[in-house]
mmCIF file of C-alpha atoms in Angstrom:
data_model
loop_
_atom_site.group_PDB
_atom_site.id
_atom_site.type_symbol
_atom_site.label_atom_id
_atom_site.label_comp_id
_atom_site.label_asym_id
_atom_site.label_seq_id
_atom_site.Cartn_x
_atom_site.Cartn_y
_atom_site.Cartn_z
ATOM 1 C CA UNK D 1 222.349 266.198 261.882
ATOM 2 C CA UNK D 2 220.354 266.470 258.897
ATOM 3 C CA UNK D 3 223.069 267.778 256.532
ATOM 4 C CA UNK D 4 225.616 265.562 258.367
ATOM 5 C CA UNK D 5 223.715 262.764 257.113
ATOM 6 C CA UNK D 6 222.431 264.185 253.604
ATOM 7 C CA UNK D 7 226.469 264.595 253.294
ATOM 8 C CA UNK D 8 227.577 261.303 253.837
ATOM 9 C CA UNK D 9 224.780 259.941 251.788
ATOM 10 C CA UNK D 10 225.960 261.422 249.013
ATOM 11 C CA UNK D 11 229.428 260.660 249.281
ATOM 12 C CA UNK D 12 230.900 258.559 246.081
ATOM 13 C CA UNK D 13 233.178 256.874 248.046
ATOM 14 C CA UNK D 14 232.603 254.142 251.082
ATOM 15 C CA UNK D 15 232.745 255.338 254.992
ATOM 16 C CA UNK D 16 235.718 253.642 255.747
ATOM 17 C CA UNK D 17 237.566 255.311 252.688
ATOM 18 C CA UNK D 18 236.774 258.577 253.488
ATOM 19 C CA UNK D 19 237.838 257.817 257.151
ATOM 20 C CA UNK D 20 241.419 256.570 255.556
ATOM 21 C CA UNK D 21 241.135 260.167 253.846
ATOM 22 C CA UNK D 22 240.628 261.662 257.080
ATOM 23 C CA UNK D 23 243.267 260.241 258.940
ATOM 24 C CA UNK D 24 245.822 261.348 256.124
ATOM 25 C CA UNK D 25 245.127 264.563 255.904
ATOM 26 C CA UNK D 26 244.014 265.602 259.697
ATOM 27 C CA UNK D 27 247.934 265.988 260.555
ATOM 28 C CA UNK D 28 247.953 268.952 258.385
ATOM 29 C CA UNK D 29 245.027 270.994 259.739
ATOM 30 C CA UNK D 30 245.376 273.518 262.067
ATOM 31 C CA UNK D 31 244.390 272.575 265.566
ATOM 32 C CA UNK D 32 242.326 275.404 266.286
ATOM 33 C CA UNK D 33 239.652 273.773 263.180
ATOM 34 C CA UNK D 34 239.729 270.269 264.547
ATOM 35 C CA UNK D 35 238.604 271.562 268.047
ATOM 36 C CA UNK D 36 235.931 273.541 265.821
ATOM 37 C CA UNK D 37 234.700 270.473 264.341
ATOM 38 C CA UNK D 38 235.077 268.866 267.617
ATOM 39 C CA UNK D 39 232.545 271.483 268.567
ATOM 40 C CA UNK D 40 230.351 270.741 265.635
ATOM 41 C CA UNK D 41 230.079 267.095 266.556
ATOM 42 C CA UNK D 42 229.323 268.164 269.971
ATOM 43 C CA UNK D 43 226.610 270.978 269.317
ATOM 44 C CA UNK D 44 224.925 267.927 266.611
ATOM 45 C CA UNK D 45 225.130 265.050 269.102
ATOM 46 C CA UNK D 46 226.631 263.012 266.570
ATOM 47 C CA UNK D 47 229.931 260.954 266.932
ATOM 48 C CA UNK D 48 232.935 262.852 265.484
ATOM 49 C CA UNK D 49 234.251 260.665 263.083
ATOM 50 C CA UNK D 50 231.126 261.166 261.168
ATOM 51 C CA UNK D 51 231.590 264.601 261.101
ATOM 52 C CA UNK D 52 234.881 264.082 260.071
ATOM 53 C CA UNK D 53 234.122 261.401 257.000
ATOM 54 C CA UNK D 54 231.279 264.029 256.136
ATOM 55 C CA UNK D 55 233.857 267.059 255.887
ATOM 56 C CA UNK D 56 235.992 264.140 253.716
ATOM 57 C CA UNK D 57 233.008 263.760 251.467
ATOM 58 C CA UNK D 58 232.673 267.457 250.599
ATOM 59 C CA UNK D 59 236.274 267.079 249.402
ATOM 60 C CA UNK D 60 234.919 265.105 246.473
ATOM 61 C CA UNK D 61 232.069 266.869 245.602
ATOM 62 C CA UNK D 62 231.835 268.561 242.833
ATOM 63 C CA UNK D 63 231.336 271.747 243.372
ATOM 64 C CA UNK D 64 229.762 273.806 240.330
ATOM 65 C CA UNK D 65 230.496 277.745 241.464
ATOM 66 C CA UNK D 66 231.660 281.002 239.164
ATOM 67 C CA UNK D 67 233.613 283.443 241.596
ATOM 68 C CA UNK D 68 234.166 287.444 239.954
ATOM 69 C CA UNK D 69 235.807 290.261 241.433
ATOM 70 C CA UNK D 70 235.505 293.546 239.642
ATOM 71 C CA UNK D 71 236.597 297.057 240.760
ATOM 72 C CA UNK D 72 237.907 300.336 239.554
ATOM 73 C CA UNK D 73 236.747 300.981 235.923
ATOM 74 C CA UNK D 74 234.230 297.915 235.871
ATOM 75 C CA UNK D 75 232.212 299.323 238.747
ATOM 76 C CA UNK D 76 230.050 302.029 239.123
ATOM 77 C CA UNK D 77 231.445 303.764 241.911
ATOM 78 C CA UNK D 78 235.298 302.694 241.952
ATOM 79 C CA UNK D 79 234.458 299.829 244.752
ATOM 80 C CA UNK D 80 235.445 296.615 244.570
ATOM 81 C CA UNK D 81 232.439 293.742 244.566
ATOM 82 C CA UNK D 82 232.792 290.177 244.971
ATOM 83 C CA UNK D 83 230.113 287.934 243.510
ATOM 84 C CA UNK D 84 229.942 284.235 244.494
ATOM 85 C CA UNK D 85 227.633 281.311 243.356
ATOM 86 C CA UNK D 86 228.033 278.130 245.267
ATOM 87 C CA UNK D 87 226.748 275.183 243.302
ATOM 88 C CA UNK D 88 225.648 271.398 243.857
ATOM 89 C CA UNK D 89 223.439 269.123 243.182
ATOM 90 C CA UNK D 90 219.828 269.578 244.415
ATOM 91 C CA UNK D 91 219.107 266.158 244.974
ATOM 92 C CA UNK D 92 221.279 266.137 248.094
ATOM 93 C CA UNK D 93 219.014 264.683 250.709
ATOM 94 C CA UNK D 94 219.226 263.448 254.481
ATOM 95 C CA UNK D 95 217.890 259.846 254.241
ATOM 96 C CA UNK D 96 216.088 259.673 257.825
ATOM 97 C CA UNK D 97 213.653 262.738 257.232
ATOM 98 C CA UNK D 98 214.050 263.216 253.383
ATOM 99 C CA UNK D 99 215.031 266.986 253.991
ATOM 100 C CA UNK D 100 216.805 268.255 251.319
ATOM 101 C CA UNK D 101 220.650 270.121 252.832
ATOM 102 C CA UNK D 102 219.845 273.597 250.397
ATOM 103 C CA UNK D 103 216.332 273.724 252.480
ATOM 104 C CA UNK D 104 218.734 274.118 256.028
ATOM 105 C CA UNK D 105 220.443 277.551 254.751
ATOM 106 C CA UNK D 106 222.387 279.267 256.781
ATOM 107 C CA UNK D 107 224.257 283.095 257.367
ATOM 108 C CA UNK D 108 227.841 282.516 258.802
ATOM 109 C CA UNK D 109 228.836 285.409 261.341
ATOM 110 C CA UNK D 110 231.830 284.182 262.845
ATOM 111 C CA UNK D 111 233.626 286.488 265.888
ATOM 112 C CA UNK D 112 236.625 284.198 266.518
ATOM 113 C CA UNK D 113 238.684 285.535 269.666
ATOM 114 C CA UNK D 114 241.855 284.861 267.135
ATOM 115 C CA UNK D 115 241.007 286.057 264.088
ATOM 116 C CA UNK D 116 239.073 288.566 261.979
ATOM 117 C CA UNK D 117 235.102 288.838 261.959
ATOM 118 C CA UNK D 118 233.647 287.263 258.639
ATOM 119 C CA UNK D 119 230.559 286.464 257.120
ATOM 120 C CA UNK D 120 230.061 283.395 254.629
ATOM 121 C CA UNK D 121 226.003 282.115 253.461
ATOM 122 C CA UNK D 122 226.104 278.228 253.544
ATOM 123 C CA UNK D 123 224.521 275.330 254.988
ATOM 124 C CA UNK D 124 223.588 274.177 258.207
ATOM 125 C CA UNK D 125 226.669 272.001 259.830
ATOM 126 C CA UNK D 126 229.241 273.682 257.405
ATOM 127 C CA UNK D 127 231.859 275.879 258.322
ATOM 128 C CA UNK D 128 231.757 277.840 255.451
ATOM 129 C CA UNK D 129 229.881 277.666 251.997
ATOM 130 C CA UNK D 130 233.180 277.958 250.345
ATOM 131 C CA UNK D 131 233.576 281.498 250.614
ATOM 132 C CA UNK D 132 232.677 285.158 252.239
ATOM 133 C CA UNK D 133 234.122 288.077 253.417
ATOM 134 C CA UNK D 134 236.098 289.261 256.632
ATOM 135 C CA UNK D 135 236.040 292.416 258.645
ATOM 136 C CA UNK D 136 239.432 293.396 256.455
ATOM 137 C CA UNK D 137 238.118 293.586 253.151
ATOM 138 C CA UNK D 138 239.469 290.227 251.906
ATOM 139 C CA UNK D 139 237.208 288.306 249.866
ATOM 140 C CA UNK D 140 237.128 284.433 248.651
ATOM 141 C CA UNK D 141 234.945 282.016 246.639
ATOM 142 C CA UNK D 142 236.456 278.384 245.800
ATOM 143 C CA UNK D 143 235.523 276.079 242.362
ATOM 144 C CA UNK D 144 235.979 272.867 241.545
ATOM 145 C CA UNK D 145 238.809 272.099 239.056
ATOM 146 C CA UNK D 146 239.603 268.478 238.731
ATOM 147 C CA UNK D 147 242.992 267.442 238.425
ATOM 148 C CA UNK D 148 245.461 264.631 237.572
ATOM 149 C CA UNK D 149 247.852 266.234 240.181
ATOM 150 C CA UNK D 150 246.383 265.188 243.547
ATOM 151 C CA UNK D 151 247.189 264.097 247.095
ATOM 152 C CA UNK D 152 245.387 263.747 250.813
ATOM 153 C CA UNK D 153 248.780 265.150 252.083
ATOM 154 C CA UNK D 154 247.858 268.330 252.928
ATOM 155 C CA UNK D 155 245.149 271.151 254.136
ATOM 156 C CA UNK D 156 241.879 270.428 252.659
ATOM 157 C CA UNK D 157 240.981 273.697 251.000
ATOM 158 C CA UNK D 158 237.085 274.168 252.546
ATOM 159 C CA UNK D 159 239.358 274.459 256.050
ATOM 160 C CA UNK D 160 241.923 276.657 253.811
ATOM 161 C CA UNK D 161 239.058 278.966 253.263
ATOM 162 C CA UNK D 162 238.361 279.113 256.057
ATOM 163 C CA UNK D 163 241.891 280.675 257.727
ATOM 164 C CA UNK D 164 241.795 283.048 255.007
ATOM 165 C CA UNK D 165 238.151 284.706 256.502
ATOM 166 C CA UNK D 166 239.480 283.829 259.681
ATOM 167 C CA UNK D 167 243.055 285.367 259.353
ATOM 168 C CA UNK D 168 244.024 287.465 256.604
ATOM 169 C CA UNK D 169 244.391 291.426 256.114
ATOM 170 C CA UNK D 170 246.054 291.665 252.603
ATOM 171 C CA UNK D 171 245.215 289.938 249.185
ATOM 172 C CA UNK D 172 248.845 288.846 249.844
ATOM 173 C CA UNK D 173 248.211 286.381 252.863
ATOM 174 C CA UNK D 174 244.596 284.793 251.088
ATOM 175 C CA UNK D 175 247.047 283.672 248.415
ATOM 176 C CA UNK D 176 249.927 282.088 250.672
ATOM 177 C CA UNK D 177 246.703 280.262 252.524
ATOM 178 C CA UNK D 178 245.393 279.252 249.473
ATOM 179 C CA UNK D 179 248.582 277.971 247.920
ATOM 180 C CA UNK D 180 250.551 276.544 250.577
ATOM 181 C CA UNK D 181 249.866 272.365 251.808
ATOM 182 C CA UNK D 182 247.846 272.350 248.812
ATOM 183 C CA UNK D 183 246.075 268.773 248.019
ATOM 184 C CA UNK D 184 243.240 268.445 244.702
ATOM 185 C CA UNK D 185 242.333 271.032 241.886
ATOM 186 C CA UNK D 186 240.722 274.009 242.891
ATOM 187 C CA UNK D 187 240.253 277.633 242.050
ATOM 188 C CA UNK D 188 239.804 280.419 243.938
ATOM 189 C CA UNK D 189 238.881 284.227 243.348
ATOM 190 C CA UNK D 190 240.221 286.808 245.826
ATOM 191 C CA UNK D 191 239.142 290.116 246.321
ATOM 192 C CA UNK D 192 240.830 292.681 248.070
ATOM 193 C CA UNK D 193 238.620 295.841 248.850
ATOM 194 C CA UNK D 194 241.912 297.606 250.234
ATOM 195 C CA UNK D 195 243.749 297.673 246.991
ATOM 196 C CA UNK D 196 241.476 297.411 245.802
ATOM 197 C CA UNK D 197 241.791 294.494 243.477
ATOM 198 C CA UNK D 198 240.698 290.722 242.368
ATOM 199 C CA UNK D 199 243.229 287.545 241.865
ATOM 200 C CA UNK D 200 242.362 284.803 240.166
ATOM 201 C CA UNK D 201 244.449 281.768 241.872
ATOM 202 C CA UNK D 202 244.480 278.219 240.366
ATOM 203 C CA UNK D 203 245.700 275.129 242.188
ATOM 204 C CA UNK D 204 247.180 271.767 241.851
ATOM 205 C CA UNK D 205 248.927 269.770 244.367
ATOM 206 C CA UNK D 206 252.249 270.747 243.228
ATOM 207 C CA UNK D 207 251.881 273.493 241.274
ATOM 208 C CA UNK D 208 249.689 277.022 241.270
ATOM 209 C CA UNK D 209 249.035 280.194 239.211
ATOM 210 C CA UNK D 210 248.326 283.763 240.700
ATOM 211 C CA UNK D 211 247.342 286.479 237.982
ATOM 212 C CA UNK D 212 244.786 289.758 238.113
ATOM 213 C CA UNK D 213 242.870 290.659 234.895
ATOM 214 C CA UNK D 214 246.590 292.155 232.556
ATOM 215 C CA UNK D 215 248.221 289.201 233.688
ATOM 216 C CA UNK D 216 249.197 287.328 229.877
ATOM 217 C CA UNK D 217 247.562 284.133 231.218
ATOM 218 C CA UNK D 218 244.217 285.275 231.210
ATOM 219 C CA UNK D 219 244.043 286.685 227.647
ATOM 220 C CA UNK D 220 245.228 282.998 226.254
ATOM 221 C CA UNK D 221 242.751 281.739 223.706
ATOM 222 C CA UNK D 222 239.919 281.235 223.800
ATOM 223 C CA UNK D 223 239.851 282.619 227.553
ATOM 224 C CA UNK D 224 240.114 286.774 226.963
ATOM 225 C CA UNK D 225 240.731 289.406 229.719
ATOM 226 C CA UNK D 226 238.424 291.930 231.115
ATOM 227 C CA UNK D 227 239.396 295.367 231.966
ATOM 228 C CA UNK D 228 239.476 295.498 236.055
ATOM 229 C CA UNK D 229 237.431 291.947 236.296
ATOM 230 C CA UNK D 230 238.895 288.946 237.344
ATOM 231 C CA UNK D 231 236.568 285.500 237.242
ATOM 232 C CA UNK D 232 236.619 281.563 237.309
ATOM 233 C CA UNK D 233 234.683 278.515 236.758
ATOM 234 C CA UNK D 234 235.743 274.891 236.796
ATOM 235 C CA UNK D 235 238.329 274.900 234.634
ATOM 236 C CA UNK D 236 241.717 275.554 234.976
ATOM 237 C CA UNK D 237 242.973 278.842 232.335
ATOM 238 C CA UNK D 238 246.775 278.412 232.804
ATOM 239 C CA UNK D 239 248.258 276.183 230.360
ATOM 240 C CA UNK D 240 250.342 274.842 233.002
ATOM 241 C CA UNK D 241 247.518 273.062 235.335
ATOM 242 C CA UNK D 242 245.185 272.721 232.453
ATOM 243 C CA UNK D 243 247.263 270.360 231.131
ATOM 244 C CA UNK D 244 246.685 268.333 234.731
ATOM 245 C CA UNK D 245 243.233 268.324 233.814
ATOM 246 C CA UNK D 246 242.223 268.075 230.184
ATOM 247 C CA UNK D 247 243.820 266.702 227.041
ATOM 248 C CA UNK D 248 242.845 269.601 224.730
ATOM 249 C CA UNK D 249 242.984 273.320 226.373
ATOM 250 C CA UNK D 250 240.309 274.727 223.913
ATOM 251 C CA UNK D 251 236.880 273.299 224.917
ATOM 252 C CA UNK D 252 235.319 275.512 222.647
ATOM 253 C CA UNK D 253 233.496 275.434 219.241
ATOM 254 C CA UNK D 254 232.065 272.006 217.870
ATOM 255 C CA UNK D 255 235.182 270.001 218.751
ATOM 256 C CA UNK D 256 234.678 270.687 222.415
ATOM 257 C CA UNK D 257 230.838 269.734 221.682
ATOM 258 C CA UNK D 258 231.875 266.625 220.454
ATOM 259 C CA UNK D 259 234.202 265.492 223.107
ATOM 260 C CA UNK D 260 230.837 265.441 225.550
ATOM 261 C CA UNK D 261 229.654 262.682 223.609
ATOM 262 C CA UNK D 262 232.724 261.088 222.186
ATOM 263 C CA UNK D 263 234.850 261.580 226.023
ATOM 264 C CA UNK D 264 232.421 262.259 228.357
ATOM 265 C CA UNK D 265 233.639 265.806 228.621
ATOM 266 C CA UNK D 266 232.287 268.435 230.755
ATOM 267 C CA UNK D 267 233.675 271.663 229.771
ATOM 268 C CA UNK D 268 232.370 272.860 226.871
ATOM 269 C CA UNK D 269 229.183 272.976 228.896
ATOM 270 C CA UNK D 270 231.057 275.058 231.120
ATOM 271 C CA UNK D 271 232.882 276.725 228.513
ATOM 272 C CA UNK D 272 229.281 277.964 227.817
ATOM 273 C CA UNK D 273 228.670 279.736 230.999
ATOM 274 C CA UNK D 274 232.035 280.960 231.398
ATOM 275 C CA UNK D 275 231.438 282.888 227.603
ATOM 276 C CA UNK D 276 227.973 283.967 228.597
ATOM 277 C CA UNK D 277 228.764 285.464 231.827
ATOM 278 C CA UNK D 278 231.897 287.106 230.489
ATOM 279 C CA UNK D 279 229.709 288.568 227.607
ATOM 280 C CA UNK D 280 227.600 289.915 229.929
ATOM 281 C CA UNK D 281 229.877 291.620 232.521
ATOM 282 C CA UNK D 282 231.281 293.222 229.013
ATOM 283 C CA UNK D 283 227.781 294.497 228.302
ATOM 284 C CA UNK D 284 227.753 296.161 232.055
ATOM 285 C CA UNK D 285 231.439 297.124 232.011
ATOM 286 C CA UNK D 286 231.569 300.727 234.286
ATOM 287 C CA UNK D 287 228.026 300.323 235.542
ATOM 288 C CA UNK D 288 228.259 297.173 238.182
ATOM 289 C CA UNK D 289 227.288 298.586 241.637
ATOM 290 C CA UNK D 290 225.714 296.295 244.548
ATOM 291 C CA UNK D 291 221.818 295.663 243.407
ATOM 292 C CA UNK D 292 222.176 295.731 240.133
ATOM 293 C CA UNK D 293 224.798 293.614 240.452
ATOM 294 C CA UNK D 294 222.763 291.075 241.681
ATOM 295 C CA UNK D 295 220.127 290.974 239.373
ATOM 296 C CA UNK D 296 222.538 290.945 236.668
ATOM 297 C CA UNK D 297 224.247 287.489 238.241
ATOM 298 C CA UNK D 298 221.054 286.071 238.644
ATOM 299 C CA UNK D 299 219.474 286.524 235.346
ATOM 300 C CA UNK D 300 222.709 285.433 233.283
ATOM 301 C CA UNK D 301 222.992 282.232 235.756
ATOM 302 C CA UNK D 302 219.707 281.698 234.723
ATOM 303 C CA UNK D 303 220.265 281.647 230.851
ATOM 304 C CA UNK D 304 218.095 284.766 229.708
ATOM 305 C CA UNK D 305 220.956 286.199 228.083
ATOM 306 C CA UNK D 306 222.006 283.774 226.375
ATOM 307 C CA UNK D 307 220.138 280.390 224.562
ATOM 308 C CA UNK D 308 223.031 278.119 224.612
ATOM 309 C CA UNK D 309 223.380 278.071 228.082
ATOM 310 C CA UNK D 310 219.636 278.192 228.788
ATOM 311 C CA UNK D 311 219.347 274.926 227.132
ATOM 312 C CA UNK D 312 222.624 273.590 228.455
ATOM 313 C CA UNK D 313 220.985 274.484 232.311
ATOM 314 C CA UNK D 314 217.798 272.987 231.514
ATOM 315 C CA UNK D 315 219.587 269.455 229.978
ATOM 316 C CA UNK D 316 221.826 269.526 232.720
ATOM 317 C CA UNK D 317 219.062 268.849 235.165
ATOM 318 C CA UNK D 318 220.409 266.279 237.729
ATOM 319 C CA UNK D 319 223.965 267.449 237.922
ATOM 320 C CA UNK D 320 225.800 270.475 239.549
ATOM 321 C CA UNK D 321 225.766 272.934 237.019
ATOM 322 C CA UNK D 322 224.228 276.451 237.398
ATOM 323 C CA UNK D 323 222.289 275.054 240.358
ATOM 324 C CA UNK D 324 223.038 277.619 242.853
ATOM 325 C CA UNK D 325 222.499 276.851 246.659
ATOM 326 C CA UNK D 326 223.332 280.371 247.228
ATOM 327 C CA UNK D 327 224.410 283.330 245.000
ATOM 328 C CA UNK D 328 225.996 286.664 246.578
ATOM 329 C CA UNK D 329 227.663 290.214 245.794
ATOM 330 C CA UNK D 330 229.340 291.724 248.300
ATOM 331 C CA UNK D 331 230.744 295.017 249.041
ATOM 332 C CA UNK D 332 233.817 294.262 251.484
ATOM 333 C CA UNK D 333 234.723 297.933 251.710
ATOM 334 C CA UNK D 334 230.917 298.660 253.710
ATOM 335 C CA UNK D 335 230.255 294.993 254.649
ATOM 336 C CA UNK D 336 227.051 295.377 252.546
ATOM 337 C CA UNK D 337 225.614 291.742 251.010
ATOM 338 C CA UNK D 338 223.010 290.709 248.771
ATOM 339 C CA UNK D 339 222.184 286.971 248.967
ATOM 340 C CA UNK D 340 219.462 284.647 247.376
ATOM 341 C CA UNK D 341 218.748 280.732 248.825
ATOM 342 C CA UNK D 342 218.063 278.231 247.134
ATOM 343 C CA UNK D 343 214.726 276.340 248.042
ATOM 344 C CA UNK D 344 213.077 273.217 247.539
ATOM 345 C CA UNK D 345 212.780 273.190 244.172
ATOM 346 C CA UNK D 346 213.716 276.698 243.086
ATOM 347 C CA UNK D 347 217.086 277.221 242.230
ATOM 348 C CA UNK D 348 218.577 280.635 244.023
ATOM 349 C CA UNK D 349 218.574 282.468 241.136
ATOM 350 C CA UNK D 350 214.919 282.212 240.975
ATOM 351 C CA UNK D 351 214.613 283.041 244.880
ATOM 352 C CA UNK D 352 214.375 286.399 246.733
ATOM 353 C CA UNK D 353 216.745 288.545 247.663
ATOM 354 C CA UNK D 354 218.090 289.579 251.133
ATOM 355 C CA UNK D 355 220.348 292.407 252.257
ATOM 356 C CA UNK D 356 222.561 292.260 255.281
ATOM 357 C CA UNK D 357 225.334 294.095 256.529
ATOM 358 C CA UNK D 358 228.338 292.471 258.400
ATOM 359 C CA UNK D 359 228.892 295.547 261.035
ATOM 360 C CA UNK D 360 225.375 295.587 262.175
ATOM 361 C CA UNK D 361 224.882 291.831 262.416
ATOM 362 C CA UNK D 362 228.271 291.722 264.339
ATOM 363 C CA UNK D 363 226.586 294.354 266.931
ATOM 364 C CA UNK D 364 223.289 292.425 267.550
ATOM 365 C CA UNK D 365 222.681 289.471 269.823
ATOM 366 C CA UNK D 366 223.133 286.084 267.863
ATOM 367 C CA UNK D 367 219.327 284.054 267.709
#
């Protein structure tokens, strides 16, 4: 309940809009999710449409996140790992006891009877936190990427995450999930421990763009590839969908500085974590294994790598940027995951670290 009413306190738009949102886009979600959140209402003793509005609201959040996938040469050992950060706000608060929703963390271990065994940190009364990993060795993190090209007509993507932990085996089927009934700007990374190998995927409502590290897209200026790592913020890298989303692709250099004061801009703030992260996964290129992996997240997220973003984090106090709820690396091929929680007022990549494995938690009795 707490969450359920931090969410809807937050929302930017009235109860009876996000109801209207609801309504529209309910027709396209699978059944088996709407007797979920049926379940959710239940289990919460709240009514369901409030559940429902709140599950509306999260659809216009925005959602901070960096999602990277790196295998082969990149890693250590050859295996594929999957690192997630799942940002918001931290001022996201119920209004009845003041508890903030990062304080009510949660581990996901889901055992559906029609679908594949997954694992997913997030937040109490959330299906999800936007991605995790299933029993197959698929992997998926989602990002905000606001668009011009929009529309309620279809699958919200939270519940599209969710079929993708609950129901595919290949890199092949995360993708159709992910792309098909598609409704606001998103991107996605998907890992694929089988292959192995990482996708980014970029969505619109009308239009998408699949592409691994060699793909052309991901080299186009001032984006650059990395050899065997795939990763995404909140901006859009194909020309295409950028185009939905910003006037100028480069949000680089001073121009892109200027356009935060001149246009209200966001991304060459984001720009800046996207180039300090990237520098620093070049730095560990062929070492990256599961704990250092971690560390190495963490302390980039944080800014000690680089100044820029250190002061960018510490004057973007307030908003959604590099305020991680959770941060993870996962290991799909052993089921191994590191994962810090945010708290109060520590941000998770100032928090401690916990190791789990999805194969043992799936044998033990659930609290």
């Amino acid at each position: 309940q707490q969450d359920l009413r931090a969410f809807l306190n937050d929302a930017s738009l009235p109860y009876e809009k996000l109801l209207e949102m609801w309504n529209a886009t309910k027709e396209y979600i699978p059944d088996e999710y709407i007797r979920e959140l049926h379940g959710l209402a239940d289990g919460a003793g709240v009514e369901f449409e409030k559940v429902a509005a709140a599950y509306t609201a999260v659809m216009t959040w925005d959602l901070g996140c960096f999602g990277i996938s790196a295998w082969g040469n990149a890693t250590k050992d050859g295996k594929l790992y999957h690192f997630r950060s799942f940002d918001l706000g931290m001022n996201i608060q119920d209004p009845v006891t003041g508890r903030y929703a990062h304080d009510n963390s949660v581990l996901i271990v889901r055992k559906p009877k029609d679908g594949y065994s997954s694992i997913s940190p997030s937040v109490a009364g959330s299906l999800s936190g936007g991605g995790g990993f299933n029993e197959r060795g698929i992997a998926v993190g989602i990002h905000t990427c606001w668009s011009n090209d929009q529309t309620v007509h279809g699958i919200p993507a939270m519940i599209r995450i969710q079929m993708v932990l609950d129901h595919a085996s290949s890199a092949e089927e995360a993708i159709n999930y992910l792309t098909t009934n598609s409704t606001l700007g998103w991107s996605f990374i998907v890992s694929d421990a089988n292959a192995p190998a990482g996708y980014a995927v970029e969505v619109t409502a009308n239009l998408s763009y699949v592409g691994t590290y060699n793909n052309p897209v991901e080299s186009t200026p001032p984006f650059w590839a990395i050899d065997h790592v795939v990763r995404r913020t909140n901006f859009f890298i194909s020309p295409e969908l950028a185009a939905t989303q910003r006037m100028h692709y480069d949000p680089s250099g001073l121009a892109g500085l200027l356009r935060v004061f001149t246009d209200g801009e966001p991304y060459f703030v984001i720009w800046n974590s996207y180039r300090a992260m990237s520098n620093l996964l070049e730095k560990n290129l062929g070492n990256m294994e599961l704990n250092n992996s971690m560390e190495m997240f963490k302390k980039g997220y944080r800014g000690d790598t680089d100044i820029i973003l250190k002061i960018l984090i510490k004057l973007a106090e307030g908003t959604s940027f590099n305020r991680a709820w959770n941060m993870w690396v996962s290991c799909p091929e052993t089921g191994d995951i590191v994962v810090s929680f945010a708290e109060r007022d520590r941000i998770a990549f100032d928090t401690p670290t916990h190791y789990f494995n999805l194969y043992r938690l799936l044998n033990e009795e659930p609290p």
